[in-house]
Amino acid sequence: MIAALDRIAKETERLGYRSDAIVRDYPFSALTTPGEPTTRRAPLAVFTQTPPSYRSAAFGAAEVQQNGAEVLVRSFRDLGAPLFFVVEAEMVSVWQVYADGPPRLIERASLDAIDRLFEARRGTWNPDSIHRAKSIGRFNSAYQLDFVDIGLMPAIEGQIHEKLDRLLNETLAATRDAGVADDDKAMFQGVFRLVAAKILTDREHRASTTWNKYDVRSVLAAIGSFYGLTDPFPAGVVGGKLSAAWDILRAGLNVSNISADDLAFVYENTLVTPETRRIYGTHSTPRHVAEYVVGRLDLWRDAIEPPKIYEPFAGAGVFLVSALRHLREGLPHNWTDRQRHDLLVKRIKGSEIDAFACEVAVLSLILADYPNKNGWKIENIDLFKDHNLSTRLAEADVVLCNPPFEIFNSDERVLYPEVSAISGARAEAVLALTLRSAPKALGFVLPRAFLMDRAYREQRRAVEQLYREVELVSLPDGVFKVSQVESALLIARDHRQPNEPQIVRSSEVDDSDRRSFAFTGLPSRSREEVRSAAEVETAALWIPPLGPLWKRLAALPRLGDFVDGHWGLRWNDGRQSGAGSDRPGPNRAQGLLRANDYRQFVHGPTTWLDINPQNLYGGGSLPWASPKILCNAARLSRSNWRLAAVVDRDGLFASQQFVGLWPKDRATDLDALAAVLNGPIANAYMADHSTEKRFRIRSLLNVPLPASLPPELGELARAYATLLNEKVALHSEDRFSRLLDQIDSIVLEAYDLPPRLTRSLLASFTGANRPVAHNWHPWSVSLNDPALSLKEIRSGVLERARGNWPQQKLKPLPSDEAAGAAPFLP
């Protein structure tokens, strides 16, 4: 048997695998089996690079066990190798390993034919091909291999991060019990040393023989010496308190097969708690967000001369750790760890104003760069002062940045005149300065307003002019641990030559897909266009999900042609919360205060609003007594159902949570307009063209309207609203749904859309709850046949077409006529 494994090892070396990357009796943790992780050993494991880990595992090999080859291969899934060899007697079988489901038998061969087996697959089994398929394949399909399941690494990675996080939290709990406070920097320094010692111990590094593993002070001192740490770590004071933490780490999950950058990500994510972020001002980019951005930039392309990476406002260095991994994976597989380190420490730099964050970033990079010693520099500097930011940007090839989103206050405008003069918003100013330096590529986390808002128009135009490939990604709320600002990603690369076409991609991550995005790195959907030089420089980088629909409706009239729109009442000093009362009184008028539970066609309970001019700074002079439409000023949901419009003829006032729409012509049918605003076209338009929670009135007034409003539309909408307001037979909700569907079908018919666009429009509302005052079932039946309109579906065409209708409508020819026609038929 040893001879068989020797032959497999020899053939992998002939393919170009380094001898120190071919490992016997290799330990790894079984992560995905039920229960606590156990350490297993692969008789033979072959890696594309060193240090070995599941990320670089290429092949595994073992002798078949009594349960059979398939069961054996499944037990080695967490090794991370896409191919596994099973030796049985004089035969060897090759299996593909999957993230889910059983392995697949690819081929069987005799031991005597192993050399021919490897030689025939030299082009795909070599270390560079497999490494790029595993590391780059999920970002670039050109490097995918059919025997490499791109879901395998994310599946293992997810388990690793979950179990590492649990282990580190147990370690933290032990430090708290021992009296080491969460906000004590010594705890971070000490736990880093213990995590580093854990790596060296589990990987059986020779440095682990230089300390007494039962004496935590000995471990702490040896790690400080090994990495050349110069931080003022009070080992004498803290050391004894970390003894229990070291016992937990030492006995926990075996990390020998875990990629060092996984530990770096988890170290930062787990140890930098919300409390410490608040105390020290440390901010962070989620690992999966950084990985997506860096992965899309293809940093590995310049293998020998990788680009100079710079992260301003580095925080805890998550972007830098991701860049380190991707750059390292692009370097030649036959380089030593030291060669990679010596090059990359010169290519990766960061800056951060918070000294503690700088320290965390350096420690994270050290962990990710196992087994190399320190050498990483994160500059502690205020980038907004003088010309610090501009100077450093000028030296970078690639800029990775999650800038602060706050606004410069009056004192900061005086302190930072150069930057604040560009924009009062920090993120906008940082992006503008970066674009002036014209790096070869950039990856930014930005407010979601960047996608379409006018405030970022010039920056979008600059991106268009500079880069050949641009991707924008809309992220769901709650992606970032601390910040609740709605965010998006900007990823741009490769300088664009004059008259060169441009590749533009727009991607979205739905709220329901946040977890899957974190594990797989795949957005919910993406759209891509290749734009000619004539189509570039419009500042319209974002491709709306229903882009073809809006192009079709571009020549139609707009809502703003018929109405004027204004925000509702705005009170001084943020007094809106106390502006309503359940009793009338002087300077009070009946109206609507909150739009949270606003419903289409019928408004909720009213209150008595404060309309004292002395307490208002806006909205008081509007013609509230006149007929109008009131609609919500902020989206009602994250789905495509965003709007609820109600016609008001009772002279109601409304707060700034509402937009008032007053007709320019008294003859305008407000009920018909409300029916359009409550319909699928207007709601989908606002979903596609308003990226923030609060609507822009300009966007609302730009909603396309039909060329003409059917006369029956207003009558039907008034009848429906009357029934709702009178609460007539609300228990008969099917009646209301049918009436609402009739209104929708008339609205859609007025737009005269082809069935294909109608289908895509209605499909975009799948699973969304409509803000109506009764149960409503979506038009799912209308999606059964793309050739039918909603009106045709409602008229019963499908019902009449059921059964054997062709034989009912098309009668067969009489037999004599059929016989006469037969010679002329093909």
mmCIF file of C-alpha atoms in Angstrom, residues 55 132-144 150 153 288-298 300 322 325-326 329 471 493 505 517 520-523:
data_model
loop_
_atom_site.group_PDB
_atom_site.id
_atom_site.type_symbol
_atom_site.label_atom_id
_atom_site.label_comp_id
_atom_site.label_asym_id
_atom_site.label_seq_id
_atom_site.Cartn_x
_atom_site.Cartn_y
_atom_site.Cartn_z
ATOM 1 C CA ARG A 55 -7.828 26.317 0.332
ATOM 2 C CA ARG A 132 -6.868 29.045 -9.810
ATOM 3 C CA ALA A 133 -10.011 26.963 -10.213
ATOM 4 C CA LYS A 134 -10.419 26.877 -6.428
ATOM 5 C CA SER A 135 -9.428 30.459 -5.647
ATOM 6 C CA ILE A 136 -10.570 32.331 -8.751
ATOM 7 C CA GLY A 137 -13.114 29.996 -10.358
ATOM 8 C CA ARG A 138 -16.093 31.321 -8.431
ATOM 9 C CA PHE A 139 -15.274 34.873 -9.566
ATOM 10 C CA ASN A 140 -14.137 34.089 -13.108
ATOM 11 C CA SER A 141 -15.712 31.234 -15.056
ATOM 12 C CA ALA A 142 -12.714 31.099 -17.422
ATOM 13 C CA TYR A 143 -10.744 29.321 -14.671
ATOM 14 C CA GLN A 144 -13.406 26.840 -13.590
ATOM 15 C CA ILE A 150 -16.819 25.777 -6.522
ATOM 16 C CA MET A 153 -14.593 25.857 -0.259
ATOM 17 C CA HIS A 288 -17.524 38.384 2.818
ATOM 18 C CA VAL A 289 -17.975 41.925 1.511
ATOM 19 C CA ALA A 290 -14.206 42.441 1.350
ATOM 20 C CA GLU A 291 -13.773 39.043 -0.296
ATOM 21 C CA TYR A 292 -16.365 39.847 -2.961
ATOM 22 C CA VAL A 293 -14.781 43.204 -3.801
ATOM 23 C CA VAL A 294 -11.206 41.916 -3.891
ATOM 24 C CA GLY A 295 -12.178 38.771 -5.773
ATOM 25 C CA ARG A 296 -13.793 40.815 -8.561
ATOM 26 C CA LEU A 297 -10.609 42.864 -9.067
ATOM 27 C CA ASP A 298 -8.507 39.902 -10.276
ATOM 28 C CA TRP A 300 -3.708 37.749 -9.112
ATOM 29 C CA SER A 322 -8.296 39.734 1.787
ATOM 30 C CA ARG A 325 -4.671 36.217 0.319
ATOM 31 C CA HIS A 326 -5.611 37.014 -3.274
ATOM 32 C CA GLU A 329 -2.590 33.022 -4.527
ATOM 33 C CA GLU A 471 -19.714 46.828 -11.186
ATOM 34 C CA ARG A 493 -10.778 48.116 -12.916
ATOM 35 C CA ARG A 505 -22.576 45.186 -14.312
ATOM 36 C CA PHE A 517 -24.179 35.846 0.178
ATOM 37 C CA THR A 520 -21.171 31.736 -1.158
ATOM 38 C CA GLY A 521 -20.212 35.243 -2.247
ATOM 39 C CA LEU A 522 -22.953 35.131 -4.878
ATOM 40 C CA PRO A 523 -25.393 38.052 -5.248
#
